[in-house]
Amino acid sequence: MTSKLHTKPTFNATSNNIDSKFTTHITAIGKHSLLSILLTFFTLIASTKTAQAELVDLSNPEPVIQFSTQDASWLKQPEFYFREGSLRCSDSVTGEPIRVRSGQILEVTLSLLVDEQGSITHVNVRESSGNRCFDRKATRQVKTGIMKPFFIKGKKVTGRVTLPIKFKVP
């Protein structure tokens, strides 16, 4: 039959210091006890407080209305600047460079989401030009503009408009 060996912490009689192993164990026990007490305290407080939550409807209360290009006008036109060098990039699938030729016409059609203040909040490429560098640059640059807000029955509304952009490579 085996018996359990019970040991008591020993003190070094010559140095009057507590054994370093004993100190380490006390420190670890103290940290865990403190964390346990804090967690218990937090749980007690949280369980006695009534939960207060508010349901927020994150869906768009009004549908986004598609406006024609003729209905859209600029408050501040974006500055489009395309250099021939910035239109060179490589195909994402094959890795081959996309070539641009002098006189080539690049055309991209963008779909713009315009908020009630006229800011362009989101841009999608509806029809690509075939040159993804040109498409990305046009998407970035159109966001610098501000459109006049769209109105329905005298009230500003969020709207979507399609914008074609053509560029002739010099």
C-alpha positions in Angstrom: 0.0 0.0 0.0 1.3 3.4 -0.9 0.9 6.4 1.2 0.9 10.0 0.1 3.8 12.1 1.1 2.8 15.4 2.6 5.5 18.0 2.6 5.6 21.4 4.2 7.4 24.3 2.8 10.9 24.5 4.2 12.8 27.6 5.0 16.5 27.9 4.6 17.8 28.4 8.1 21.0 30.0 7.0 19.7 32.8 4.8 16.3 33.5 6.4 14.8 33.6 2.8 11.9 31.6 1.5 12.9 28.9 -0.9 12.7 30.2 -4.5 10.5 27.3 -5.7 8.0 28.1 -2.9 7.9 31.7 -3.8 7.3 30.9 -7.5 4.4 28.7 -6.6 2.9 31.3 -4.2 3.2 33.9 -7.0 1.5 31.7 -9.5 -1.3 30.8 -7.1 -1.7 34.4 -6.3 -2.1 35.5 -9.9 -4.6 32.7 -10.7 -6.6 33.5 -7.5 -6.7 37.1 -8.4 -7.9 36.4 -11.9 -10.5 33.9 -10.6 -11.8 36.5 -8.1 -12.0 39.2 -10.8 -13.8 36.9 -13.2 -16.3 35.9 -10.5 -16.8 39.5 -9.5 -17.5 40.5 -13.1 -19.9 37.5 -13.6 -21.8 38.6 -10.5 -22.1 42.2 -11.7 -23.0 41.1 -15.2 -25.7 38.7 -14.0 -27.4 41.2 -11.7 -27.6 43.9 -14.4 -30.4 43.7 -16.9 -29.3 43.5 -20.5 -30.1 46.6 -22.4 -30.1 46.1 -26.2 -31.5 48.0 -29.0 -32.4 46.5 -32.3 -31.0 48.5 -35.1 -32.3 47.9 -38.6 -29.2 47.9 -40.8 -31.1 47.3 -44.0 -31.4 50.2 -46.4 -34.8 51.8 -45.6 -35.3 53.1 -49.1 -34.3 51.3 -52.3 -31.5 52.7 -54.3 -33.0 54.3 -57.4 -31.3 53.9 -60.8 -31.0 57.3 -62.5 -30.2 57.9 -66.1 -26.9 59.6 -67.1 -28.8 62.7 -68.2 -30.2 63.1 -64.6 -26.7 63.2 -63.2 -24.6 66.4 -63.0 -21.4 67.2 -61.3 -21.0 69.6 -58.4 -17.2 69.0 -58.6 -16.0 67.1 -61.7 -13.3 64.5 -61.1 -9.9 65.1 -62.7 -9.1 62.2 -65.0 -5.5 61.9 -65.8 -4.2 58.8 -67.6 -0.6 58.4 -68.7 0.4 55.9 -71.3 2.8 54.3 -68.8 0.2 53.9 -66.1 -2.0 51.9 -68.5 0.5 49.1 -68.9 0.1 46.2 -66.6 0.1 42.4 -66.8 -2.8 40.0 -67.3 -3.8 38.5 -63.9 -4.3 35.0 -65.4 -1.5 34.7 -67.8 1.0 37.3 -66.4 1.6 38.6 -69.9 1.8 42.4 -70.3 -1.3 44.2 -71.6 -0.2 46.4 -74.5 -1.6 49.8 -75.3 -1.2 51.3 -78.7 -1.1 55.0 -79.7 -4.6 56.0 -80.9 -6.3 53.1 -79.0 -9.6 54.0 -77.5 -10.3 52.6 -74.0 -13.8 52.6 -72.7 -15.1 51.5 -69.3 -18.6 51.8 -67.9 -18.8 52.5 -64.2 -21.8 52.2 -61.9 -21.7 54.9 -59.2 -23.6 54.8 -55.9 -24.3 58.4 -54.9 -25.4 59.3 -51.3 -27.9 62.0 -50.3 -25.0 64.6 -50.1 -23.7 63.8 -53.6 -20.6 61.9 -52.5 -19.7 58.8 -54.5 -19.6 56.0 -52.0 -19.2 53.0 -54.2 -18.0 52.3 -57.7 -18.4 49.1 -59.7 -17.1 48.3 -63.2 -20.1 47.3 -65.3 -18.2 46.9 -68.6 -14.5 46.6 -68.6 -12.3 48.2 -71.1 -10.1 45.1 -71.3 -7.3 47.0 -69.6 -7.6 46.4 -65.8 -5.1 49.2 -65.1 -7.3 51.7 -66.9 -10.4 50.3 -65.1 -8.8 50.6 -61.7 -7.4 54.1 -62.4 -10.8 55.3 -63.7 -12.5 53.8 -60.6 -10.2 55.6 -58.2 -10.3 58.9 -60.0 -14.1 59.1 -60.4 -14.3 59.0 -56.5 -12.6 62.4 -56.4 -15.7 64.0 -57.9 -18.9 65.2 -56.1 -22.3 64.9 -57.9 -25.3 67.0 -57.3 -27.7 65.1 -55.1 -30.6 63.2 -56.6 -34.1 64.4 -55.7 -37.5 62.6 -55.6 -40.5 64.7 -54.6 -38.2 67.4 -53.2 -36.3 64.9 -51.0 -32.7 64.0 -51.4 -32.2 60.3 -52.1 -29.4 57.8 -52.6 -29.1 56.9 -56.3 -27.2 54.9 -58.7 -26.0 56.1 -62.1 -24.0 54.6 -64.9 -21.1 56.5 -66.3 -19.2 55.7 -69.5 -15.6 56.9 -69.7 -13.7 57.0 -72.9 -10.0 57.7 -73.3 -7.9 57.8 -76.5 -4.3 56.8 -75.9 -2.0 59.6 -77.2 
